[in-house]
Amino acid sequence: MTHKPLRLMIDRKALVSNWRWLAAQSGVETGAAVKANGYGLGAREVVAALAAAGAKDFFVSTWDEAAALGALPDGTRLAILHGLGPDDAPAAKDSPHRPVLNTMSQVQRWRAAFGERPCDVMIDTGMNRLGVAMDALDGLAGLQIDTLHGHLACADEDHPMNAQQLERFRAAKAQVAAKRYSLANSAGILLGDDYAFDLVRPGIALYGGVPRREAELMIEQVVTPEAQVLRVDTLKAGESVGYGATFTADHDMPIATLNIGYADGFVRNLSGKAHAVRGNTLLPLLGRVSMDLVTVDISRAGDVREGDWIALDYKLPEIAAAAGISQYEALTGLGPRFERVWR
Ligand SMILES: *Cc1c(COP(=O)(O)O)cnc(C)c1O
């Protein structure tokens, strides 16, 4: 097996602690969104860790993601958020999982193929992205609905849409019979008990994202990228580093080149803004982020050698703000070249 010179260190305890905190906040059954391969961490490992902590409901986007998960831990359930598309019936037929039906054409397709087999349904309470329209709810009669879902568009802000979507979801609940009702993602959980219903579906906050102020001191960082040192050198006074020669040293300084770049999701907008970290010491990035490399000032790092592993300071709220991207992109962009190391 070849060696990977960069790795994501994934803190299982922090993941579980975040889930427990969100579960305590919601006070109801708390599942986990594990689409996009568990937001990039590895869906199988996330499911195993959270199932062991007591999570029962998991969510992926597609049947392909469901298949990649393989056999689930005993007592857990999986729902497919994108529902039953025109090409999905064969996968659904051999699967124990539920689609989250999103349109009337999906509802008709499900009815025709699977009759009264239990399913979930998403309704559109105003996001206008996915979900059965509020004025089409009569068409759901006769379905065996396990969970009726809604999804909040603005839960990470104090926005009038939140109360409006809550109102509409309550109206839908009064109209549509289901075993359970579910509205809140991570941010929605923090809007309070009114939004919890029977089941909540956190994603980003499990993985270290901070969707609202309320979670700031409670959500732990889960993922830390680490890269190996390719070269240690001295940057002489007056010399510059990297593409565009954007950093020039005003004194001789020791530098290290690390095996990580924007092709790994460590985005170029972090040039001059991010840090590596050794112990408690922050080491500034110098010059531009390249496709596969960054250069770091190691003046305060002690002894650094070729082959050493160096962590990048990667708190999602700070990285997202510095790079001008969302916390979701900062996390899910971390690419396939990382080895995922659980500890
Ligand atoms: C992704 C997703 C979630 C989780 O959202 P976060 O903002 O990551 O907590 C919940 N519900 C649905 C329908 C989703 O697509």
GROMACS .gro file of C-alpha atoms and ligand atoms in nm:
model
  358
    1MET     CA    1   0.000   0.000   0.000
    2THR     CA    2   0.126   0.346  -0.080
    3HIS     CA    3   0.164   0.612   0.181
    4LYS     CA    4  -0.068   0.913   0.200
    5PRO     CA    5   0.118   1.231   0.299
    6LEU     CA    6  -0.194   1.399   0.437
    7ARG     CA    7  -0.460   1.284   0.677
    8LEU     CA    8  -0.777   1.396   0.852
    9MET     CA    9  -0.763   1.330   1.222
   10ILE     CA   10  -1.121   1.262   1.331
   11ASP     CA   11  -1.215   1.285   1.696
   12ARG     CA   12  -1.484   1.023   1.766
   13LYS     CA   13  -1.542   1.148   2.120
   14ALA     CA   14  -1.605   1.501   1.997
   15LEU     CA   15  -1.851   1.371   1.736
   16VAL     CA   16  -2.042   1.177   2.001
   17SER     CA   17  -2.028   1.467   2.244
   18ASN     CA   18  -2.177   1.700   1.979
   19TRP     CA   19  -2.456   1.451   1.909
   20ARG     CA   20  -2.533   1.417   2.281
   21TRP     CA   21  -2.544   1.795   2.325
   22LEU     CA   22  -2.779   1.837   2.029
   23ALA     CA   23  -2.997   1.551   2.158
   24ALA     CA   24  -3.017   1.721   2.498
   25GLN     CA   25  -3.105   2.054   2.336
   26SER     CA   26  -3.380   1.902   2.125
   27GLY     CA   27  -3.523   1.677   2.394
   28VAL     CA   28  -3.657   1.442   2.124
   29GLU     CA   29  -3.534   1.155   1.908
   30THR     CA   30  -3.213   1.278   1.744
   31GLY     CA   31  -3.086   1.133   1.417
   32ALA     CA   32  -2.793   1.228   1.197
   33ALA     CA   33  -2.751   1.344   0.838
   34VAL     CA   34  -2.468   1.137   0.691
   35LYS     CA   35  -2.502   1.236   0.325
   36ALA     CA   36  -2.191   1.317   0.120
   37ASN     CA   37  -2.010   1.034   0.297
   38GLY     CA   38  -2.083   1.172   0.641
   39TYR     CA   39  -1.994   1.528   0.531
   40GLY     CA   40  -1.658   1.385   0.423
   41LEU     CA   41  -1.563   1.205   0.745
   42GLY     CA   42  -1.674   0.859   0.634
   43ALA     CA   43  -2.043   0.769   0.667
   44ARG     CA   44  -1.988   0.415   0.791
   45GLU     CA   45  -1.771   0.528   1.080
   46VAL     CA   46  -2.008   0.812   1.168
   47VAL     CA   47  -2.306   0.576   1.172
   48ALA     CA   48  -2.119   0.322   1.386
   49ALA     CA   49  -2.007   0.586   1.637
   50LEU     CA   50  -2.348   0.755   1.668
   51ALA     CA   51  -2.547   0.429   1.671
   52ALA     CA   52  -2.331   0.317   1.963
   53ALA     CA   53  -2.426   0.643   2.137
   54GLY     CA   54  -2.798   0.581   2.077
   55ALA     CA   55  -2.883   0.742   1.742
   56LYS     CA   56  -3.141   0.546   1.545
   57ASP     CA   57  -3.229   0.756   1.240
   58PHE     CA   58  -2.982   0.831   0.963
   59PHE     CA   59  -3.021   1.026   0.639
   60VAL     CA   60  -2.835   1.004   0.308
   61SER     CA   61  -2.915   1.180  -0.021
   62THR     CA   62  -2.922   0.894  -0.270
   63TRP     CA   63  -2.975   0.519  -0.297
   64ASP     CA   64  -2.615   0.495  -0.409
   65GLU     CA   65  -2.504   0.646  -0.079
   66ALA     CA   66  -2.733   0.401   0.102
   67ALA     CA   67  -2.572   0.108  -0.081
   68ALA     CA   68  -2.224   0.237   0.006
   69LEU     CA   69  -2.318   0.228   0.375
   70GLY     CA   70  -2.375  -0.148   0.360
   71ALA     CA   71  -2.541  -0.325   0.651
   72LEU     CA   72  -2.655  -0.089   0.927
   73PRO     CA   73  -2.615  -0.145   1.301
   74ASP     CA   74  -2.909  -0.327   1.463
   75GLY     CA   75  -3.202  -0.105   1.553
   76THR     CA   76  -3.109   0.180   1.318
   77ARG     CA   77  -3.305   0.314   1.020
   78LEU     CA   78  -3.207   0.495   0.706
   79ALA     CA   79  -3.403   0.735   0.486
   80ILE     CA   80  -3.307   0.858   0.139
   81LEU     CA   81  -3.356   1.235   0.122
   82HIS     CA   82  -3.383   1.266  -0.256
   83GLY     CA   83  -3.667   1.018  -0.264
   84LEU     CA   84  -3.758   0.787  -0.548
   85GLY     CA   85  -3.636   0.917  -0.886
   86PRO     CA   86  -3.729   0.769  -1.224
   87ASP     CA   87  -3.431   0.528  -1.209
   88ASP     CA   88  -3.445   0.435  -0.841
   89ALA     CA   89  -3.710   0.164  -0.827
   90PRO     CA   90  -3.466  -0.131  -0.868
   91ALA     CA   91  -3.248  -0.006  -0.582
   92ALA     CA   92  -3.551   0.061  -0.362
   93LYS     CA   93  -3.701  -0.282  -0.433
   94ASP     CA   94  -3.410  -0.467  -0.276
   95SER     CA   95  -3.364  -0.218   0.006
   96PRO     CA   96  -3.507  -0.205   0.358
   97HIS     CA   97  -3.473   0.176   0.361
   98ARG     CA   98  -3.737   0.447   0.318
   99PRO     CA   99  -3.740   0.717   0.054
  100VAL     CA  100  -3.830   1.070   0.156
  101LEU     CA  101  -4.081   1.136  -0.124
  102ASN     CA  102  -4.039   1.490  -0.250
  103THR     CA  103  -4.285   1.548  -0.534
  104MET     CA  104  -4.625   1.418  -0.640
  105SER     CA  105  -4.462   1.230  -0.926
  106GLN     CA  106  -4.243   1.051  -0.671
  107VAL     CA  107  -4.552   0.976  -0.463
  108GLN     CA  108  -4.727   0.823  -0.766
  109ARG     CA  109  -4.418   0.623  -0.859
  110TRP     CA  110  -4.390   0.489  -0.502
  111ARG     CA  111  -4.758   0.399  -0.483
  112ALA     CA  112  -4.747   0.219  -0.819
  113ALA     CA  113  -4.436   0.019  -0.737
  114PHE     CA  114  -4.465  -0.043  -0.363
  115GLY     CA  115  -4.824   0.025  -0.255
  116GLU     CA  116  -4.844   0.053   0.121
  117ARG     CA  117  -4.481   0.000   0.206
  118PRO     CA  118  -4.383   0.267   0.464
  119CYS     CA  119  -4.216   0.580   0.334
  120ASP     CA  120  -4.128   0.932   0.446
  121VAL     CA  121  -4.255   1.250   0.281
  122MET     CA  122  -4.099   1.596   0.264
  123ILE     CA  123  -4.331   1.891   0.226
  124ASP     CA  124  -4.238   2.233   0.093
  125THR     CA  125  -4.307   2.488   0.364
  126GLY     CA  126  -4.146   2.772   0.172
  127MET     CA  127  -3.791   2.684   0.074
  128ASN     CA  128  -3.908   2.601  -0.278
  129ARG     CA  129  -3.633   2.350  -0.334
  130LEU     CA  130  -3.779   2.007  -0.258
  131GLY     CA  131  -4.100   1.881  -0.108
  132VAL     CA  132  -4.464   1.822  -0.190
  133ALA     CA  133  -4.652   2.153  -0.225
  134MET     CA  134  -4.876   2.262   0.062
  135ASP     CA  135  -5.179   2.268  -0.169
  136ALA     CA  136  -5.122   1.906  -0.281
  137LEU     CA  137  -5.133   1.741   0.063
  138ASP     CA  138  -5.467   1.572  -0.010
  139GLY     CA  139  -5.280   1.359  -0.262
  140LEU     CA  140  -5.089   1.190   0.021
  141ALA     CA  141  -5.398   1.009   0.153
  142GLY     CA  142  -5.345   0.635   0.187
  143LEU     CA  143  -4.965   0.646   0.204
  144GLN     CA  144  -4.814   0.474   0.506
  145ILE     CA  145  -4.602   0.767   0.620
  146ASP     CA  146  -4.340   0.694   0.881
  147THR     CA  147  -4.206   1.050   0.910
  148LEU     CA  148  -4.341   1.371   0.760
  149HIS     CA  149  -4.054   1.618   0.711
  150GLY     CA  150  -4.017   1.987   0.651
  151HIS     CA  151  -3.690   2.174   0.606
  152LEU     CA  152  -3.594   2.522   0.727
  153ALA     CA  153  -3.436   2.767   0.484
  154CYS     CA  154  -3.303   3.027   0.728
  155ALA     CA  155  -3.260   2.856   1.065
  156ASP     CA  156  -2.903   2.985   1.101
  157GLU     CA  157  -3.039   3.341   1.103
  158ASP     CA  158  -3.307   3.526   1.299
  159HIS     CA  159  -3.531   3.547   0.998
  160PRO     CA  160  -3.910   3.581   0.965
  161MET     CA  161  -3.911   3.269   0.745
  162ASN     CA  162  -3.851   3.052   1.056
  163ALA     CA  163  -4.183   3.132   1.221
  164GLN     CA  164  -4.361   3.122   0.887
  165GLN     CA  165  -4.227   2.776   0.803
  166LEU     CA  166  -4.313   2.655   1.153
  167GLU     CA  167  -4.668   2.776   1.104
  168ARG     CA  168  -4.701   2.600   0.771
  169PHE     CA  169  -4.551   2.280   0.907
  170ARG     CA  170  -4.802   2.279   1.191
  171ALA     CA  171  -5.082   2.321   0.938
  172ALA     CA  172  -4.948   2.029   0.735
  173LYS     CA  173  -4.922   1.818   1.050
  174ALA     CA  174  -5.290   1.877   1.120
  175GLN     CA  175  -5.372   1.757   0.769
  176VAL     CA  176  -5.139   1.463   0.710
  177ALA     CA  177  -5.127   1.150   0.927
  178ALA     CA  178  -4.779   1.019   1.001
  179LYS     CA  179  -4.611   0.831   1.284
  180ARG     CA  180  -4.363   1.112   1.338
  181TYR     CA  181  -4.302   1.473   1.238
  182SER     CA  182  -3.959   1.631   1.181
  183LEU     CA  183  -3.857   1.986   1.089
  184ALA     CA  184  -3.521   2.082   1.237
  185ASN     CA  185  -3.164   2.055   1.109
  186SER     CA  186  -2.870   2.158   1.333
  187ALA     CA  187  -2.961   2.525   1.336
  188GLY     CA  188  -3.332   2.446   1.375
  189ILE     CA  189  -3.264   2.257   1.699
  190LEU     CA  190  -3.127   2.581   1.844
  191LEU     CA  191  -3.446   2.772   1.761
  192GLY     CA  192  -3.615   2.606   2.059
  193ASP     CA  193  -3.863   2.335   2.155
  194ASP     CA  194  -4.134   2.454   1.916
  195TYR     CA  195  -3.921   2.335   1.627
  196ALA     CA  196  -3.833   1.990   1.765
  197PHE     CA  197  -4.152   1.788   1.699
  198ASP     CA  198  -4.070   1.411   1.723
  199LEU     CA  199  -3.735   1.384   1.550
  200VAL     CA  200  -3.450   1.620   1.461
  201ARG     CA  201  -3.196   1.577   1.179
  202PRO     CA  202  -2.866   1.748   1.266
  203GLY     CA  203  -2.572   1.737   1.027
  204ILE     CA  204  -2.310   2.012   1.028
  205ALA     CA  205  -2.307   2.069   1.406
  206LEU     CA  206  -2.227   1.702   1.466
  207TYR     CA  207  -1.910   1.752   1.268
  208GLY     CA  208  -1.791   2.071   1.436
  209GLY     CA  209  -1.991   2.335   1.252
  210VAL     CA  210  -2.140   2.616   1.461
  211PRO     CA  211  -2.469   2.708   1.293
  212ARG     CA  212  -2.581   2.963   1.552
  213ARG     CA  213  -2.425   3.158   1.839
  214GLU     CA  214  -2.609   2.942   2.092
  215ALA     CA  215  -2.379   2.651   2.002
  216GLU     CA  216  -2.053   2.845   2.009
  217LEU     CA  217  -1.900   2.712   2.329
  218MET     CA  218  -2.069   2.374   2.316
  219ILE     CA  219  -1.977   2.227   1.979
  220GLU     CA  220  -1.635   2.065   1.969
  221GLN     CA  221  -1.403   2.054   1.673
  222VAL     CA  222  -1.409   1.705   1.517
  223VAL     CA  223  -1.185   1.721   1.211
  224THR     CA  224  -0.822   1.836   1.193
  225PRO     CA  225  -0.623   1.816   0.869
  226GLU     CA  226  -0.258   1.720   0.906
  227ALA     CA  227   0.005   1.730   0.634
  228GLN     CA  228   0.358   1.601   0.609
  229VAL     CA  229   0.660   1.828   0.568
  230LEU     CA  230   0.821   1.795   0.223
  231ARG     CA  231   1.102   2.041   0.266
  232VAL     CA  232   1.256   2.253   0.541
  233ASP     CA  233   1.458   2.554   0.431
  234THR     CA  234   1.562   2.907   0.514
  235LEU     CA  235   1.391   3.193   0.335
  236LYS     CA  236   1.653   3.463   0.304
  237ALA     CA  237   1.575   3.828   0.365
  238GLY     CA  238   1.449   3.982   0.041
  239GLU     CA  239   1.337   3.646  -0.107
  240SER     CA  240   0.973   3.563  -0.174
  241VAL     CA  241   0.754   3.252  -0.148
  242GLY     CA  242   0.519   3.083  -0.393
  243TYR     CA  243   0.311   3.186  -0.694
  244GLY     CA  244   0.281   3.556  -0.747
  245ALA     CA  245   0.567   3.616  -0.499
  246THR     CA  246   0.310   3.763  -0.261
  247PHE     CA  247   0.519   3.725   0.055
  248THR     CA  248   0.871   3.861   0.087
  249ALA     CA  249   1.083   3.798   0.398
  250ASP     CA  250   1.231   4.103   0.572
  251HIS     CA  251   1.467   3.880   0.769
  252ASP     CA  252   1.605   3.527   0.731
  253MET     CA  253   1.339   3.283   0.845
  254PRO     CA  254   1.299   2.904   0.862
  255ILE     CA  255   1.013   2.774   0.646
  256ALA     CA  256   0.852   2.438   0.581
  257THR     CA  257   0.660   2.322   0.275
  258LEU     CA  258   0.355   2.106   0.358
  259ASN     CA  259   0.179   1.849   0.147
  260ILE     CA  260  -0.168   2.011   0.125
  261GLY     CA  261  -0.329   2.254  -0.117
  262TYR     CA  262  -0.648   2.376  -0.274
  263ALA     CA  263  -0.696   2.050  -0.465
  264ASP     CA  264  -0.748   1.898  -0.119
  265GLY     CA  265  -1.014   2.153  -0.032
  266PHE     CA  266  -0.772   2.379   0.155
  267VAL     CA  267  -0.896   2.672  -0.046
  268ARG     CA  268  -0.676   2.934  -0.208
  269ASN     CA  269  -0.864   3.216  -0.033
  270LEU     CA  270  -0.691   3.100   0.287
  271SER     CA  271  -0.365   3.238   0.148
  272GLY     CA  272  -0.218   3.468   0.412
  273LYS     CA  273  -0.509   3.402   0.649
  274ALA     CA  274  -0.473   3.050   0.789
  275HIS     CA  275  -0.223   2.891   1.022
  276ALA     CA  276  -0.057   2.562   1.086
  277VAL     CA  277  -0.031   2.473   1.451
  278ARG     CA  278   0.225   2.293   1.664
  279GLY     CA  279   0.135   2.238   2.027
  280ASN     CA  280  -0.027   2.571   2.111
  281THR     CA  281   0.183   2.771   1.870
  282LEU     CA  282   0.023   2.912   1.556
  283LEU     CA  283   0.247   2.912   1.250
  284PRO     CA  284   0.143   3.161   0.977
  285LEU     CA  285   0.099   3.046   0.620
  286LEU     CA  286   0.325   3.239   0.385
  287GLY     CA  287   0.234   3.338   0.032
  288ARG     CA  288  -0.032   3.167  -0.176
  289VAL     CA  289  -0.188   2.827  -0.126
  290SER     CA  290  -0.083   2.614  -0.427
  291MET     CA  291  -0.274   2.319  -0.570
  292ASP     CA  292  -0.088   2.063  -0.359
  293LEU     CA  293   0.134   2.265  -0.127
  294VAL     CA  294   0.148   2.541   0.131
  295THR     CA  295   0.447   2.710   0.293
  296VAL     CA  296   0.461   2.784   0.664
  297ASP     CA  297   0.673   3.010   0.883
  298ILE     CA  298   0.829   2.772   1.139
  299SER     CA  299   1.025   3.035   1.333
  300ARG     CA  300   0.833   2.947   1.648
  301ALA     CA  301   0.787   2.575   1.585
  302GLY     CA  302   1.101   2.433   1.740
  303ASP     CA  303   1.271   2.153   1.551
  304VAL     CA  304   1.086   2.064   1.229
  305ARG     CA  305   1.211   1.799   0.988
  306GLU     CA  306   1.119   1.651   0.654
  307GLY     CA  307   0.845   1.389   0.713
  308ASP     CA  308   0.708   1.550   1.031
  309TRP     CA  309   0.330   1.581   1.053
  310ILE     CA  310   0.196   1.932   1.104
  311ALA     CA  311  -0.167   2.016   1.179
  312LEU     CA  312  -0.360   2.295   1.015
  313ASP     CA  313  -0.569   2.516   1.243
  314TYR     CA  314  -0.912   2.428   1.103
  315LYS     CA  315  -1.198   2.547   1.321
  316LEU     CA  316  -1.488   2.550   1.079
  317PRO     CA  317  -1.644   2.887   1.173
  318GLU     CA  318  -1.308   3.064   1.150
  319ILE     CA  319  -1.194   2.891   0.834
  320ALA     CA  320  -1.526   2.959   0.663
  321ALA     CA  321  -1.515   3.326   0.760
  322ALA     CA  322  -1.153   3.363   0.651
  323ALA     CA  323  -1.208   3.189   0.317
  324GLY     CA  324  -1.545   3.348   0.239
  325ILE     CA  325  -1.714   3.007   0.207
  326SER     CA  326  -1.971   2.824   0.418
  327GLN     CA  327  -1.875   2.587   0.699
  328TYR     CA  328  -2.036   2.312   0.492
  329GLU     CA  329  -1.800   2.377   0.201
  330ALA     CA  330  -1.498   2.406   0.431
  331LEU     CA  331  -1.578   2.057   0.560
  332THR     CA  332  -1.714   1.866   0.260
  333GLY     CA  333  -1.444   2.007   0.031
  334LEU     CA  334  -1.171   1.814   0.214
  335GLY     CA  335  -1.095   1.567  -0.058
  336PRO     CA  336  -1.014   1.201  -0.122
  337ARG     CA  337  -0.637   1.242  -0.088
  338PHE     CA  338  -0.668   1.254   0.291
  339GLU     CA  339  -0.641   0.934   0.484
  340ARG     CA  340  -0.925   0.939   0.739
  341VAL     CA  341  -0.782   0.851   1.080
  342TRP     CA  342  -1.032   0.792   1.362
  343ARG     CA  343  -0.915   0.821   1.718
  344LIG     C1  344  -2.855   1.801   0.508
  344LIG     C2  345  -2.988   1.802   0.570
  344LIG     C3  346  -3.002   1.813   0.708
  344LIG     C4  347  -2.886   1.845   0.800
  344LIG     O1  348  -2.863   1.983   0.790
  344LIG     P1  349  -2.749   2.061   0.872
  344LIG     O2  350  -2.770   2.202   0.835
  344LIG     O3  351  -2.620   2.007   0.820
  344LIG     O4  352  -2.770   2.031   1.014
  344LIG     C5  353  -3.130   1.801   0.761
  344LIG     N1  354  -3.237   1.782   0.682
  344LIG     C6  355  -3.226   1.773   0.548
  344LIG     C7  356  -3.349   1.752   0.467
  344LIG     C8  357  -3.103   1.784   0.487
  344LIG     O5  358  -3.093   1.778   0.354
   0.00000   0.00000   0.00000
